[in-house]
Amino acid sequence: MSKKPIPFGWPYMTGKELYYIAEAHFNGTLSGDGPFTKKCHVWLQERVGCSKALLTHSCTAALEMAAILLDIKPGDEIIMPSFTFVSTANAFVLRGGVPVFVDIREDTLNLNEQLIESAITPRTRAIVPVHYAGVACEMDEIMAIAKRHGLKVVEDAAQGVMASYKGHALGSIGDLGAYSFHQTKNLISGEGGALLVNDPAMAMRAEIIREKGTDRSRFYRNEVDKYTWQEPGSSFLPGELIAAFLWAQLEEAEWITHQRLIAWQRYHDLVKPLEARGILRRPIVPEGCQHNAHMYYVLLEPTSDRHAVLDELNRSDVNAVFHYVPL
């Protein structure tokens, strides 16, 4: 009997996705901000504890909204880790911002908070911590630095849904947060994301920017008699079918996370002997950080042949890859 291959990532379906998509179809609401979108917004706001949650068509879009909300201008500097996905930088570069890359910690591979202040200049506008593998950055120190220097904090929590730092959901600590619901994430909608607005003063502008720069959302709440162009924005909201798919995932978020944590711990236990022999290093999760088992990674010694290890794993039907290259 052949072994069943272990894929690198396989989208988990709860079984209700098609049912909710069909419901949205028969309701006749296919564009954004329909009933399922509103359910997702309420769930996120209650689960995360943010002032406002807004679904977007990707986490990249949520980060782009954050850059617009912060009024990033050409030459403004944005501090971020050197080890991150391109979207972290692109969102600000598109506004003319200049990414200032700071090295990462050896333990968590997150932004090294001890190196942030030396990177701050008169042009610095914001800090963007990235919660790698769903393990939190040291947010207390990062927020303290931001407060001392009058900077905004945008949490790139693309990998951090259902993870927390000292009891606070990732994405809820900075001024703004961004989630991803891409197929490779824990909770999915194919493509998709969300902007978390933690500063109530930014909530109304966030709605406007998301709706092509108009106050359309206020119009539908009967707060204005017509909606008009207020400021530059874009079309950042996803269609209702995406929200319907996501709602099926959010309903099972606790169970999905629990199952992933069980699998993560099994890997952790299995490779412990290899760490004891100095062959690799396992992930480190600091005290106070509740991760979400987004991924299980190992670090090899510099002298190790990474490709040989990957080839051997794949020959054993364990699909393994290396992660993104530092920017």
Coordinates of C-alpha atoms in Angstrom, one line a residue:
M1 CA 0.0 0.0 0.0
S2 CA 1.5 3.3 -1.0
K3 CA 1.8 6.1 1.5
K4 CA -0.4 9.2 1.1
P5 CA 1.8 12.2 0.3
I6 CA 1.9 15.1 2.8
P7 CA 1.3 18.3 0.9
F8 CA 3.0 21.5 1.8
G9 CA -0.4 23.2 2.1
W10 CA -3.8 22.0 1.4
P11 CA -6.9 24.2 1.7
Y12 CA -9.3 22.9 4.4
M13 CA -13.0 23.1 3.7
T14 CA -15.6 23.1 6.4
G15 CA -18.3 21.7 4.1
K16 CA -20.5 24.8 4.3
E17 CA -18.6 27.0 1.7
L18 CA -20.8 26.0 -1.3
Y19 CA -24.0 26.2 0.8
Y20 CA -23.2 29.8 1.7
I21 CA -22.1 30.7 -1.8
A22 CA -25.4 29.3 -3.1
E23 CA -27.2 31.3 -0.5
A24 CA -25.5 34.5 -1.6
H25 CA -26.2 33.6 -5.3
F26 CA -30.0 33.1 -4.6
N27 CA -30.1 36.3 -2.5
G28 CA -28.9 38.1 -5.6
T29 CA -26.2 40.0 -3.8
L30 CA -22.9 39.4 -5.5
S31 CA -21.0 42.7 -5.2
G32 CA -19.3 43.7 -2.0
D33 CA -20.7 44.6 1.5
G34 CA -23.6 42.2 1.4
P35 CA -25.0 40.2 4.4
F36 CA -22.0 37.7 4.5
T37 CA -19.5 40.6 4.4
K38 CA -21.3 42.2 7.4
K39 CA -21.2 38.9 9.3
C40 CA -17.5 38.7 8.7
H41 CA -17.0 42.3 9.8
V42 CA -18.9 41.7 13.1
W43 CA -17.0 38.4 13.8
L44 CA -13.7 40.1 13.3
Q45 CA -14.5 43.1 15.4
E46 CA -15.7 40.9 18.2
R47 CA -13.0 38.3 18.0
V48 CA -10.1 40.8 17.5
G49 CA -11.4 43.7 19.5
C50 CA -10.7 46.3 16.9
S51 CA -12.7 49.5 16.3
K52 CA -13.6 48.5 12.7
A53 CA -12.8 45.5 10.5
L54 CA -13.1 45.8 6.7
L55 CA -12.8 42.9 4.3
T56 CA -10.5 43.5 1.4
H57 CA -9.6 41.5 -1.7
S58 CA -6.2 40.6 -0.3
C59 CA -3.9 41.4 2.6
T60 CA -1.8 43.4 0.1
A61 CA -4.9 45.6 -0.5
A62 CA -5.3 46.1 3.3
L63 CA -1.6 47.2 3.5
E64 CA -2.2 49.6 0.6
M65 CA -5.2 51.0 2.4
A66 CA -3.0 51.5 5.5
A67 CA -0.4 53.4 3.4
I68 CA -3.2 55.7 2.1
L69 CA -4.7 56.2 5.6
L70 CA -1.3 57.2 7.0
D71 CA -0.9 59.8 4.1
I72 CA 2.5 58.3 3.1
K73 CA 4.3 60.8 0.8
P74 CA 7.3 60.4 -1.4
G75 CA 10.4 60.1 0.7
D76 CA 8.7 59.0 3.9
E77 CA 10.5 56.2 5.6
I78 CA 8.8 53.0 6.8
I79 CA 10.7 50.7 9.1
M80 CA 10.1 47.0 8.4
P81 CA 11.9 43.6 8.8
S82 CA 14.3 42.6 6.0
F83 CA 12.8 39.1 6.1
T84 CA 9.2 39.5 4.8
F85 CA 7.0 39.1 1.8
V86 CA 7.1 41.7 -1.0
S87 CA 3.6 43.1 -0.2
T88 CA 4.9 44.6 3.1
A89 CA 7.2 46.9 1.1
N90 CA 5.1 47.3 -2.1
A91 CA 2.2 48.8 -0.3
F92 CA 4.3 51.8 0.9
V93 CA 6.6 52.0 -2.1
L94 CA 3.5 52.6 -4.3
R95 CA 2.9 55.8 -2.3
G96 CA 6.5 56.9 -2.7
G97 CA 7.6 55.6 0.7
V98 CA 11.1 54.3 1.3
P99 CA 11.4 50.9 3.1
V100 CA 14.0 50.9 5.8
F101 CA 15.0 47.3 6.4
V102 CA 15.9 46.2 9.9
D103 CA 17.4 42.8 10.7
I104 CA 15.4 40.1 12.4
R105 CA 15.8 38.3 15.7
E106 CA 17.5 34.9 15.7
D107 CA 14.9 33.2 17.8
T108 CA 11.5 34.1 16.1
L109 CA 12.8 35.6 12.8
N110 CA 10.7 38.6 13.6
L111 CA 11.7 42.3 13.5
N112 CA 14.4 42.9 16.0
E113 CA 12.9 45.5 18.3
Q114 CA 16.3 46.4 19.7
L115 CA 17.5 47.7 16.3
I116 CA 14.5 49.9 15.6
E117 CA 15.5 53.2 17.3
S118 CA 18.8 53.3 15.5
A119 CA 17.0 53.2 12.2
I120 CA 14.7 56.1 13.0
T121 CA 15.3 59.4 11.2
P122 CA 13.4 62.7 10.8
R123 CA 11.7 61.1 7.7
T124 CA 10.4 58.0 9.5
R125 CA 6.6 57.8 9.6
A126 CA 5.7 54.2 10.6
I127 CA 6.9 50.9 11.9
V128 CA 5.6 47.7 10.3
P129 CA 6.2 44.6 12.4
V130 CA 5.5 41.3 10.6
H131 CA 4.4 38.4 12.8
Y132 CA 6.3 35.6 11.1
A133 CA 4.7 32.1 11.2
G134 CA 1.9 33.5 13.5
V135 CA 4.4 34.2 16.3
A136 CA 4.1 37.7 17.7
C137 CA 6.7 40.4 17.6
E138 CA 7.6 42.1 20.9
M139 CA 4.8 44.5 20.6
D140 CA 5.1 46.2 24.0
E141 CA 8.6 47.4 23.1
I142 CA 7.6 48.3 19.5
M143 CA 4.6 50.3 20.7
A144 CA 6.7 52.1 23.3
I145 CA 9.2 53.1 20.7
A146 CA 6.5 54.3 18.4
K147 CA 5.0 56.4 21.1
R148 CA 8.4 58.0 22.0
H149 CA 8.9 59.0 18.4
G150 CA 5.4 59.9 17.4
L151 CA 5.2 57.0 14.8
K152 CA 2.3 54.9 13.6
V153 CA 2.4 51.1 13.8
V154 CA 0.9 48.9 11.1
E155 CA 0.8 45.2 12.0
D156 CA 1.4 42.9 9.1
A157 CA -0.5 40.0 10.6
A158 CA -1.0 38.2 7.3
Q159 CA 0.1 35.0 9.0
G160 CA -1.4 35.9 12.4
V161 CA -5.1 35.2 12.4
M162 CA -6.2 33.6 15.7
A163 CA -2.8 34.2 17.3
S164 CA -2.1 36.6 20.2
Y165 CA 0.4 38.5 22.2
K166 CA -0.1 38.6 25.9
G167 CA -3.8 38.0 25.4
H168 CA -4.2 40.6 22.6
A169 CA -5.1 39.4 19.1
L170 CA -2.4 40.0 16.6
G171 CA -3.5 42.9 14.4
S172 CA -5.3 44.6 17.3
I173 CA -2.3 46.2 19.0
G174 CA -1.0 48.7 16.5
D175 CA -2.9 51.6 14.9
L176 CA -3.8 49.4 12.0
G177 CA -3.5 45.7 11.3
A178 CA -3.8 43.5 8.2
Y179 CA -4.9 39.9 7.8
S180 CA -4.7 37.5 4.9
F181 CA -7.2 34.8 3.9
H182 CA -5.2 33.6 1.0
Q183 CA -5.5 29.8 0.2
T184 CA -2.1 29.2 2.0
K185 CA -3.3 30.7 5.3
N186 CA -5.1 29.1 8.2
L187 CA -8.5 30.6 7.4
I188 CA -9.2 31.0 3.7
S189 CA -11.4 32.5 1.0
G190 CA -9.1 31.7 -1.9
E191 CA -7.9 35.3 -2.1
G192 CA -8.9 37.8 0.5
G193 CA -7.8 39.9 3.5
A194 CA -9.0 42.4 6.1
L195 CA -7.9 45.8 7.4
L196 CA -8.3 46.1 11.2
V197 CA -8.7 49.7 12.3
N198 CA -7.8 50.1 16.0
D199 CA -7.7 53.9 16.0
P200 CA -11.4 55.1 15.9
A201 CA -10.3 58.4 14.4
M202 CA -9.3 56.5 11.2
A203 CA -12.4 54.4 10.9
M204 CA -14.5 56.7 8.7
R205 CA -11.6 57.5 6.3
A206 CA -10.9 53.7 6.0
E207 CA -14.5 53.2 4.8
I208 CA -14.1 56.0 2.3
I209 CA -10.8 54.9 0.9
R210 CA -12.1 51.3 0.5
E211 CA -15.1 52.5 -1.4
K212 CA -13.2 54.4 -4.2
G213 CA -12.9 57.5 -2.1
T214 CA -16.6 57.9 -1.6
D215 CA -18.9 58.0 1.4
R216 CA -21.1 55.3 -0.1
S217 CA -21.1 53.3 3.2
R218 CA -22.6 56.3 5.0
F219 CA -25.2 56.7 2.3
Y220 CA -26.4 53.1 2.8
R221 CA -26.6 53.8 6.5
N222 CA -28.9 56.8 5.7
E223 CA -26.3 59.1 7.2
V224 CA -26.1 61.2 4.0
D225 CA -28.8 61.8 1.3
K226 CA -26.4 61.0 -1.5
Y227 CA -22.8 59.7 -1.8
T228 CA -20.1 61.7 -3.3
W229 CA -16.3 61.6 -3.9
Q230 CA -14.5 62.6 -0.7
E231 CA -10.8 61.9 -1.4
P232 CA -8.6 59.6 -3.5
G233 CA -9.3 55.9 -2.9
S234 CA -9.8 52.7 -4.8
S235 CA -12.0 49.6 -5.0
F236 CA -10.6 47.4 -2.2
L237 CA -13.7 45.4 -1.2
P238 CA -14.2 41.8 -2.2
G239 CA -17.3 40.3 -3.8
E240 CA -20.0 38.7 -1.7
L241 CA -19.2 35.2 -2.9
I242 CA -15.7 35.5 -1.3
A243 CA -17.3 36.7 2.0
A244 CA -19.7 33.8 1.9
F245 CA -16.8 31.3 1.6
L246 CA -14.9 33.1 4.4
W247 CA -17.9 33.0 6.7
A248 CA -17.9 29.2 6.6
Q249 CA -14.3 29.3 7.7
L250 CA -14.7 31.9 10.5
E251 CA -17.5 29.8 12.0
E252 CA -15.0 27.0 12.5
A253 CA -12.0 29.2 13.3
E254 CA -11.5 27.8 16.8
W255 CA -11.6 24.2 15.7
I256 CA -9.4 24.7 12.7
T257 CA -6.8 26.4 14.9
H258 CA -7.0 23.7 17.5
Q259 CA -6.4 21.0 14.9
R260 CA -3.4 22.9 13.4
L261 CA -1.9 23.2 16.8
I262 CA -2.1 19.5 17.3
A263 CA -0.4 18.8 14.0
W264 CA 2.3 21.5 14.8
Q265 CA 3.1 19.9 18.1
R266 CA 3.4 16.5 16.5
Y267 CA 6.0 17.8 14.1
H268 CA 7.7 19.6 17.0
D269 CA 8.0 16.4 19.0
L270 CA 9.2 14.3 16.0
V271 CA 12.1 16.6 15.1
K272 CA 13.3 17.1 18.7
P273 CA 15.9 14.4 18.4
L274 CA 17.4 16.0 15.3
E275 CA 17.7 19.3 17.2
A276 CA 19.4 17.5 20.0
R277 CA 22.0 16.2 17.5
G278 CA 22.6 19.7 16.2
I279 CA 21.2 18.9 12.8
L280 CA 18.5 21.6 12.8
R281 CA 16.8 24.1 15.1
R282 CA 13.1 24.0 15.8
P283 CA 10.8 27.1 16.0
I284 CA 10.9 29.1 19.2
V285 CA 7.7 30.6 20.6
P286 CA 8.5 33.1 23.4
E287 CA 6.4 33.2 26.6
G288 CA 3.3 35.4 26.2
C289 CA 3.0 34.5 22.5
Q290 CA 0.1 32.2 21.6
H291 CA 0.8 31.1 18.0
N292 CA -1.7 29.7 15.5
A293 CA 0.4 26.9 14.0
H294 CA 0.5 28.8 10.7
M295 CA 3.5 26.8 9.5
Y296 CA 6.2 24.5 10.8
Y297 CA 9.7 25.5 9.8
V298 CA 13.2 24.3 10.8
L299 CA 16.5 26.1 10.5
L300 CA 19.5 24.3 9.2
E301 CA 23.1 24.9 10.0
P302 CA 24.9 27.2 7.4
T303 CA 27.0 24.2 6.3
S304 CA 23.9 22.0 5.6
D305 CA 22.8 21.3 2.1
R306 CA 19.3 22.6 2.1
H307 CA 18.5 21.2 -1.3
A308 CA 19.6 17.8 -0.3
V309 CA 17.3 17.9 2.7
L310 CA 14.4 19.1 0.6
D311 CA 15.0 16.4 -2.0
E312 CA 15.1 13.7 0.6
L313 CA 11.8 14.9 2.2
N314 CA 10.1 15.1 -1.1
R315 CA 11.3 11.6 -2.0
S316 CA 9.7 10.5 1.2
D317 CA 6.4 12.1 0.1
V318 CA 6.7 15.0 2.5
N319 CA 6.4 18.2 0.4
A320 CA 8.8 20.7 1.9
V321 CA 9.9 24.1 0.5
F322 CA 12.1 27.0 1.5
H323 CA 10.4 30.3 2.3
Y324 CA 10.7 33.7 0.7
V325 CA 14.0 35.3 0.1
P326 CA 14.8 38.4 2.3
L327 CA 14.1 41.7 0.6

